[in-house]
Short mmCIF file of C-alpha atoms in Angstrom, two decimals:
data_model
loop_
_atom_site.label_atom_id
_atom_site.label_comp_id
_atom_site.label_asym_id
_atom_site.label_seq_id
_atom_site.Cartn_x
_atom_site.Cartn_y
_atom_site.Cartn_z
CA UNK A 1 217.59 97.70 107.65
CA UNK A 2 217.38 94.46 108.72
CA UNK A 3 215.94 92.14 106.69
CA UNK A 4 214.42 88.64 106.52
CA UNK A 5 214.31 86.36 103.23
CA UNK A 6 212.47 83.09 103.86
CA UNK A 7 209.62 81.28 101.72
CA UNK A 8 208.81 82.32 98.33
CA UNK A 9 205.87 84.82 98.78
CA UNK A 10 207.52 86.60 101.61
CA UNK A 11 209.29 90.07 102.86
CA UNK A 12 212.84 90.87 101.32
CA UNK A 13 212.83 94.05 103.06
CA UNK A 14 210.85 96.70 103.24
CA UNK A 15 209.81 95.81 99.90
CA UNK A 16 206.12 94.53 98.84
CA UNK A 17 205.35 91.43 98.14
CA UNK A 18 203.53 90.99 94.19
CA UNK A 19 200.18 89.88 95.37
CA UNK A 20 199.80 93.44 97.65
CA UNK A 21 202.00 95.50 94.53
CA UNK A 22 198.85 94.05 92.54
CA UNK A 23 196.04 95.22 94.90
CA UNK A 24 196.96 98.31 95.29
CA UNK A 25 197.97 99.34 91.36
CA UNK A 26 194.46 97.87 91.38
CA UNK A 27 193.48 100.80 93.88
CA UNK A 28 194.99 103.43 91.83
CA UNK A 29 193.10 101.97 88.66
CA UNK A 30 189.56 102.03 90.20
CA UNK A 31 190.32 105.76 91.82
CA UNK A 32 191.63 107.00 88.46
CA UNK A 33 187.97 105.62 86.70
CA UNK A 34 185.66 107.45 90.00
CA UNK A 35 187.44 110.57 88.80
CA UNK A 36 187.18 110.33 85.30
CA UNK A 37 183.16 109.65 86.21
CA UNK A 38 183.17 111.89 88.42
CA UNK A 39 184.81 114.89 86.08
CA UNK A 40 182.37 113.74 83.22
CA UNK A 41 179.63 114.54 85.39
CA UNK A 42 178.04 111.12 85.30
CA UNK A 43 174.35 113.27 85.31
CA UNK A 44 172.37 109.73 84.92
CA UNK A 45 173.52 109.27 89.44
CA UNK A 46 173.09 112.44 90.18
CA UNK A 47 169.52 113.37 92.20
CA UNK A 48 166.69 115.12 90.18
CA UNK A 49 163.75 116.49 91.78
CA UNK A 50 164.43 114.73 95.59
CA UNK A 51 162.09 117.03 97.37
CA UNK A 52 162.66 115.39 101.10
CA UNK A 53 166.15 116.76 100.49
CA UNK A 54 167.11 118.73 103.74
CA UNK A 55 170.85 120.50 103.12
CA UNK A 56 172.04 120.23 107.07
CA UNK A 57 171.91 116.12 107.16
CA UNK A 58 173.47 115.73 103.38
CA UNK A 59 176.64 117.75 104.39
CA UNK A 60 176.32 115.45 107.54
CA UNK A 61 175.98 112.08 106.38
CA UNK A 62 178.60 113.32 104.13
CA UNK A 63 181.12 114.68 106.28
CA UNK A 64 180.82 111.30 107.88
CA UNK A 65 181.72 109.35 105.27
CA UNK A 66 184.03 111.72 104.40
CA UNK A 67 185.97 110.77 108.14
CA UNK A 68 185.44 107.50 106.56
CA UNK A 69 187.93 107.63 104.06
CA UNK A 70 190.80 109.19 106.22
CA UNK A 71 190.44 106.99 109.07
CA UNK A 72 190.98 103.83 105.88
CA UNK A 73 193.84 105.53 105.23
CA UNK A 74 195.44 105.93 108.33
CA UNK A 75 194.89 102.65 108.92
CA UNK A 76 197.20 101.14 105.68
CA UNK A 77 200.03 104.11 106.55
CA UNK A 78 200.63 102.31 109.61
CA UNK A 79 200.38 98.73 108.24
CA UNK A 80 203.29 100.49 105.56
CA UNK A 81 204.75 102.61 108.27
CA UNK A 82 207.87 100.00 109.55
CA UNK A 83 209.23 96.24 108.34
CA UNK A 84 208.63 93.93 107.05
CA UNK A 85 204.88 94.81 104.57
CA UNK A 86 202.40 93.20 105.64
CA UNK A 87 201.16 90.22 103.45
CA UNK A 88 197.89 90.15 101.75
CA UNK A 89 195.52 88.55 103.80
CA UNK A 90 196.99 91.02 106.67
CA UNK A 91 196.55 94.33 104.81
CA UNK A 92 193.65 93.39 102.16
CA UNK A 93 190.27 94.31 104.51
CA UNK A 94 192.02 97.53 104.58
CA UNK A 95 192.37 98.26 101.13
CA UNK A 96 189.10 97.27 100.44
CA UNK A 97 187.65 98.90 103.50
CA UNK A 98 189.95 102.37 101.44
CA UNK A 99 187.68 101.36 98.01
CA UNK A 100 184.45 100.96 100.10
CA UNK A 101 184.65 104.39 101.86
CA UNK A 102 185.17 105.73 98.45
CA UNK A 103 182.04 104.68 96.98
CA UNK A 104 180.03 105.40 100.15
CA UNK A 105 181.59 108.95 99.90
CA UNK A 106 180.86 109.13 96.10
CA UNK A 107 177.68 107.93 96.10
CA UNK A 108 176.67 110.81 98.26
CA UNK A 109 179.04 112.98 96.53
CA UNK A 110 176.14 112.53 93.48
CA UNK A 111 173.00 112.83 96.10
CA UNK A 112 173.66 116.64 95.74
CA UNK A 113 170.72 117.57 93.33
CA UNK A 114 171.79 120.04 90.47
CA UNK A 115 168.85 121.36 91.91
CA UNK A 116 170.90 123.03 94.71
CA UNK A 117 173.19 125.03 92.02
CA UNK A 118 175.99 124.18 89.51
CA UNK A 119 177.32 126.25 91.40
CA UNK A 120 178.03 124.91 94.81
CA UNK A 121 178.02 121.49 92.89
CA UNK A 122 181.60 122.56 91.02
CA UNK A 123 182.87 123.52 94.64
CA UNK A 124 182.29 119.71 95.98
CA UNK A 125 183.34 118.42 93.20
CA UNK A 126 187.13 120.05 93.28
CA UNK A 127 186.81 118.86 97.22
CA UNK A 128 186.17 115.00 96.17
CA UNK A 129 188.54 115.12 93.32
CA UNK A 130 191.55 116.39 95.81
CA UNK A 131 190.14 113.99 98.53
CA UNK A 132 190.83 110.78 95.36
CA UNK A 133 194.44 112.36 94.27
CA UNK A 134 195.34 112.36 97.53
CA UNK A 135 194.39 108.83 98.68
CA UNK A 136 195.65 107.88 94.82
CA UNK A 137 199.50 110.28 95.72
CA UNK A 138 199.05 107.93 98.79
CA UNK A 139 198.46 103.91 97.19
CA UNK A 140 201.42 105.27 94.97
CA UNK A 141 203.34 105.97 97.40
CA UNK A 142 203.64 102.63 98.87
CA UNK A 143 203.32 100.87 95.28
CA UNK A 144 206.57 102.90 94.86
CA UNK A 145 208.55 102.51 98.49
CA UNK A 146 206.44 99.71 100.10
CA UNK A 147 208.38 100.01 104.04
CA UNK A 148 210.89 102.47 103.10
CA UNK A 149 209.34 105.54 102.40
CA UNK A 150 207.80 105.82 105.80
CA UNK A 151 208.33 110.14 105.41
CA UNK A 152 207.14 109.92 102.68
CA UNK A 153 204.25 107.88 103.08
CA UNK A 154 203.43 110.35 105.93
CA UNK A 155 203.62 113.12 104.09
CA UNK A 156 200.71 111.67 101.50
CA UNK A 157 198.68 110.95 104.40
CA UNK A 158 198.61 114.18 105.66
CA UNK A 159 197.81 115.50 102.44
CA UNK A 160 194.59 112.85 102.57
CA UNK A 161 193.78 114.14 105.75
CA UNK A 162 194.67 117.58 104.72
CA UNK A 163 192.20 117.23 101.45
CA UNK A 164 188.88 115.73 104.12
CA UNK A 165 189.18 118.11 106.34
CA UNK A 166 188.09 120.75 104.07
CA UNK A 167 184.95 119.09 103.52
CA UNK A 168 184.00 121.05 106.57
CA UNK A 169 184.75 124.25 104.52
CA UNK A 170 183.13 123.56 101.68
CA UNK A 171 180.25 126.23 100.61
CA UNK A 172 177.22 125.07 102.22
CA UNK A 173 174.72 126.20 99.39
CA UNK A 174 174.56 128.10 96.66
CA UNK A 175 174.65 131.68 97.35
CA UNK A 176 178.10 130.63 99.81
CA UNK A 177 179.36 129.18 96.37
CA UNK A 178 179.12 131.96 93.78
CA UNK A 179 180.14 134.27 97.05
CA UNK A 180 183.14 132.62 97.35
CA UNK A 181 182.87 132.90 93.72
CA UNK A 182 182.80 136.21 93.77
CA UNK A 183 185.39 137.00 96.79
CA UNK A 184 188.14 135.35 94.29
CA UNK A 185 187.78 137.86 92.23
CA UNK A 186 188.17 140.65 93.83
CA UNK A 187 190.80 139.42 95.32
CA UNK A 188 192.41 138.45 91.90
CA UNK A 189 191.55 142.30 90.66
CA UNK A 190 193.00 143.87 94.16
CA UNK A 191 196.41 141.96 93.27
CA UNK A 192 196.04 143.43 90.27
CA UNK A 193 195.69 146.66 91.44
CA UNK A 194 198.97 146.16 93.55
CA UNK A 195 200.57 144.70 90.48
CA UNK A 196 200.36 147.81 88.32
CA UNK A 197 201.13 150.35 90.86
CA UNK A 198 204.20 148.12 91.64
CA UNK A 199 205.28 148.30 87.78
CA UNK A 200 205.40 151.88 88.48
CA UNK A 201 207.68 151.54 91.43
CA UNK A 202 209.82 149.40 90.35
CA UNK A 203 210.63 151.37 86.84
CA UNK A 204 211.24 154.56 89.11
CA UNK A 205 213.59 152.57 91.55
CA UNK A 206 215.54 151.34 88.39
CA UNK A 207 216.31 154.94 86.89
CA UNK A 208 216.84 155.83 90.12
CA UNK A 209 219.82 152.97 90.08
CA UNK A 210 220.90 154.08 87.00
CA UNK A 211 220.88 157.58 87.46
CA UNK A 212 223.02 156.91 90.35
CA UNK A 213 225.36 154.99 88.69
CA UNK A 214 225.54 157.22 85.87
CA UNK A 215 226.52 160.30 88.14
CA UNK A 216 229.42 158.74 89.67
CA UNK A 217 232.65 156.82 89.03
CA UNK A 218 230.90 153.24 89.98
CA UNK A 219 229.82 150.70 87.49
CA UNK A 220 226.42 150.15 86.84
CA UNK A 221 225.18 146.86 88.47
CA UNK A 222 225.42 143.89 86.16
CA UNK A 223 221.17 143.44 88.05
CA UNK A 224 220.26 147.35 86.42
CA UNK A 225 218.21 146.58 82.92
CA UNK A 226 215.91 149.91 82.74
CA UNK A 227 213.57 149.97 80.48
CA UNK A 228 212.42 153.19 81.56
CA UNK A 229 208.68 154.13 81.15
CA UNK A 230 207.97 156.97 79.77
CA UNK A 231 205.20 159.89 80.86
CA UNK A 232 202.75 158.46 78.31
CA UNK A 233 203.11 154.80 79.55
CA UNK A 234 202.72 156.19 83.34
CA UNK A 235 199.35 157.59 82.68
CA UNK A 236 198.45 154.15 80.62
CA UNK A 237 199.19 152.31 83.75
CA UNK A 238 197.64 155.23 85.75
CA UNK A 239 194.04 154.98 83.15
CA UNK A 240 194.72 151.07 83.95
CA UNK A 241 194.56 150.84 87.66
CA UNK A 242 191.53 152.87 87.83
CA UNK A 243 189.24 150.83 84.99
CA UNK A 244 190.31 147.91 87.48
CA UNK A 245 189.46 150.07 90.52
CA UNK A 246 185.69 150.42 88.94
CA UNK A 247 185.38 146.85 87.89
CA UNK A 248 186.69 145.65 91.37
CA UNK A 249 183.66 148.33 92.96
CA UNK A 250 181.15 146.77 90.67
CA UNK A 251 181.47 143.19 91.77
CA UNK A 252 182.06 144.47 95.70
CA UNK A 253 178.57 146.46 94.78
CA UNK A 254 176.81 143.02 93.39
CA UNK A 255 178.67 141.13 96.00
CA UNK A 256 177.13 142.91 98.34
CA UNK A 257 173.64 142.28 96.70
CA UNK A 258 174.20 138.65 96.58
CA UNK A 259 174.85 138.90 100.32
CA UNK A 260 171.63 140.62 101.06
CA UNK A 261 169.14 139.04 98.46
CA UNK A 262 170.57 136.14 97.19
CA UNK A 263 167.71 133.55 97.19
CA UNK A 264 168.72 129.80 97.81
CA UNK A 265 165.28 129.01 98.42
CA UNK A 266 163.41 128.53 95.40
CA UNK A 267 164.60 127.57 91.57
CA UNK A 268 164.89 130.85 89.95
CA UNK A 269 166.70 132.21 92.59
CA UNK A 270 169.37 129.19 92.52
CA UNK A 271 170.02 129.83 88.60
CA UNK A 272 170.02 133.24 88.83
CA UNK A 273 173.06 133.09 91.28
CA UNK A 274 174.57 130.77 89.32
CA UNK A 275 174.70 133.52 86.17
CA UNK A 276 176.25 135.62 87.85
CA UNK A 277 179.18 133.63 88.76
CA UNK A 278 179.15 132.80 84.92
CA UNK A 279 180.00 135.89 84.12
CA UNK A 280 181.70 137.51 86.93
CA UNK A 281 184.60 134.16 85.75
CA UNK A 282 184.75 135.82 82.64
CA UNK A 283 186.27 138.68 84.40
CA UNK A 284 189.70 137.54 85.63
CA UNK A 285 191.19 136.48 82.67
CA UNK A 286 190.53 140.20 81.57
CA UNK A 287 191.87 142.01 84.09
CA UNK A 288 195.10 139.47 83.99
CA UNK A 289 195.64 140.25 80.04
CA UNK A 290 195.32 144.23 80.93
CA UNK A 291 197.42 143.87 83.66
CA UNK A 292 200.25 141.91 81.74
CA UNK A 293 200.31 143.88 78.79
CA UNK A 294 201.89 147.42 81.15
CA UNK A 295 204.79 145.67 81.24
CA UNK A 296 207.68 147.43 80.03
CA UNK A 297 208.79 148.64 77.11
CA UNK A 298 205.25 148.73 76.80
CA UNK A 299 202.89 148.23 73.74
CA UNK A 300 200.36 150.59 73.76
CA UNK A 301 198.23 149.50 70.76
CA UNK A 302 198.36 146.05 73.27
CA UNK A 303 197.05 147.45 76.21
CA UNK A 304 194.61 149.40 74.51
CA UNK A 305 193.05 145.87 73.02
CA UNK A 306 193.09 144.81 76.62
CA UNK A 307 191.23 147.44 78.49
CA UNK A 308 188.59 147.16 75.18
CA UNK A 309 187.84 143.51 75.86
CA UNK A 310 188.01 144.18 79.70
CA UNK A 311 185.62 146.78 79.13
CA UNK A 312 183.19 145.01 76.67
CA UNK A 313 182.96 142.13 79.65
CA UNK A 314 183.06 144.80 82.58
CA UNK A 315 179.26 145.60 80.60
CA UNK A 316 178.07 142.74 80.12
CA UNK A 317 178.29 141.66 83.32
CA UNK A 318 176.68 144.46 84.67
CA UNK A 319 174.24 144.35 81.82
CA UNK A 320 173.27 140.61 83.05
CA UNK A 321 173.30 141.38 86.77
CA UNK A 322 170.63 144.60 86.95
CA UNK A 323 168.30 142.17 85.32
CA UNK A 324 168.86 139.24 88.46
CA UNK A 325 166.44 139.79 90.87
CA UNK A 326 169.28 140.45 93.90
CA UNK A 327 169.94 143.67 92.29
CA UNK A 328 166.89 145.20 91.58
CA UNK A 329 165.86 144.68 95.33
CA UNK A 330 169.70 146.19 96.64
CA UNK A 331 168.54 149.09 94.17
CA UNK A 332 172.13 150.38 94.42
CA UNK A 333 173.45 149.80 90.71
CA UNK A 334 173.33 152.35 88.08
CA UNK A 335 173.31 150.61 84.56
CA UNK A 336 173.71 154.26 83.31
CA UNK A 337 176.12 155.42 85.56
CA UNK A 338 178.36 152.40 85.61
CA UNK A 339 178.47 152.76 82.30
CA UNK A 340 179.04 156.07 81.63
CA UNK A 341 182.44 155.79 84.64
CA UNK A 342 183.43 152.97 82.27
CA UNK A 343 183.58 154.48 79.01
CA UNK A 344 185.32 157.78 80.08
CA UNK A 345 187.40 155.65 82.05
CA UNK A 346 188.39 153.64 78.47
CA UNK A 347 187.95 157.33 76.59
CA UNK A 348 191.18 158.52 79.24
CA UNK A 349 193.01 155.48 78.21
CA UNK A 350 192.72 155.69 74.57
CA UNK A 351 193.40 159.62 74.48
CA UNK A 352 196.83 158.79 76.69
CA UNK A 353 198.10 156.50 74.55
CA UNK A 354 198.05 158.77 70.94
#
């Protein structure tokens, strides 16, 4: 790469002048401070009881401010796209522009009142933190590589663009945010059922390969490491799958109730949506633990314990949700029927494990 060396403060190849590096490091430090404030909540910056709050206006304003962050980051990338690296008086205004755009974006972020709902606020928080992390990574890349890491810099810029574009898909009210939480939970439960079914299939395929090898003169493959699933193990897995499917049905039913009757107009309705999100989140770790216990060699005690924990979590979920207005309005969630179904699956699992 061609180099130009002149008086003090100029560039050798694409490396940064010390004052530019210091300024970029200051940008990184400032971004870290802002991220820390957002993660901490900084409730004092939140606007409470803003009677003039308008959802359409808020989200439109936030999107325009996020676009400014994206645009300033693009300008920074252009400055460092090829050597020689710019002087501070050239790129300094762009770095300042990034800082100002971040401040206006964060100011808009804190303009979302907590009364809009915990779940939607948390989703937005994660999206804004993702943008800030992208800006931080971009600045770090420029500090590390100067003008000699054009590909890496462009890659980090693309990450910033991607994070900024995701703002448009962030839920715009608490019902949409809570439904997204439910959809995530439903997908995990569906994946868990598929994983458990795959355990049975893999176990049978392994045994078929072993039996074939033993019935011929062919050597057994080194890859064959079978822990045979007994009939009891298979029944235990099937019982676990039925329990997870019951869980999936309950979550799906309540998700439909939220879709049809979820209220984002009153504070009480918004709080009830948050309550549903809080209890459905607790289900996923229990489902994970149950599926993890099904891998061979199966510890039947561990599987039963995991199933008990899922049962307790699921019963708590159904009981709490059945008291919420949108579930009452739906009229299809029978607490007695669901409870009976869950307990029957668990009883069958207990009997199978003996």
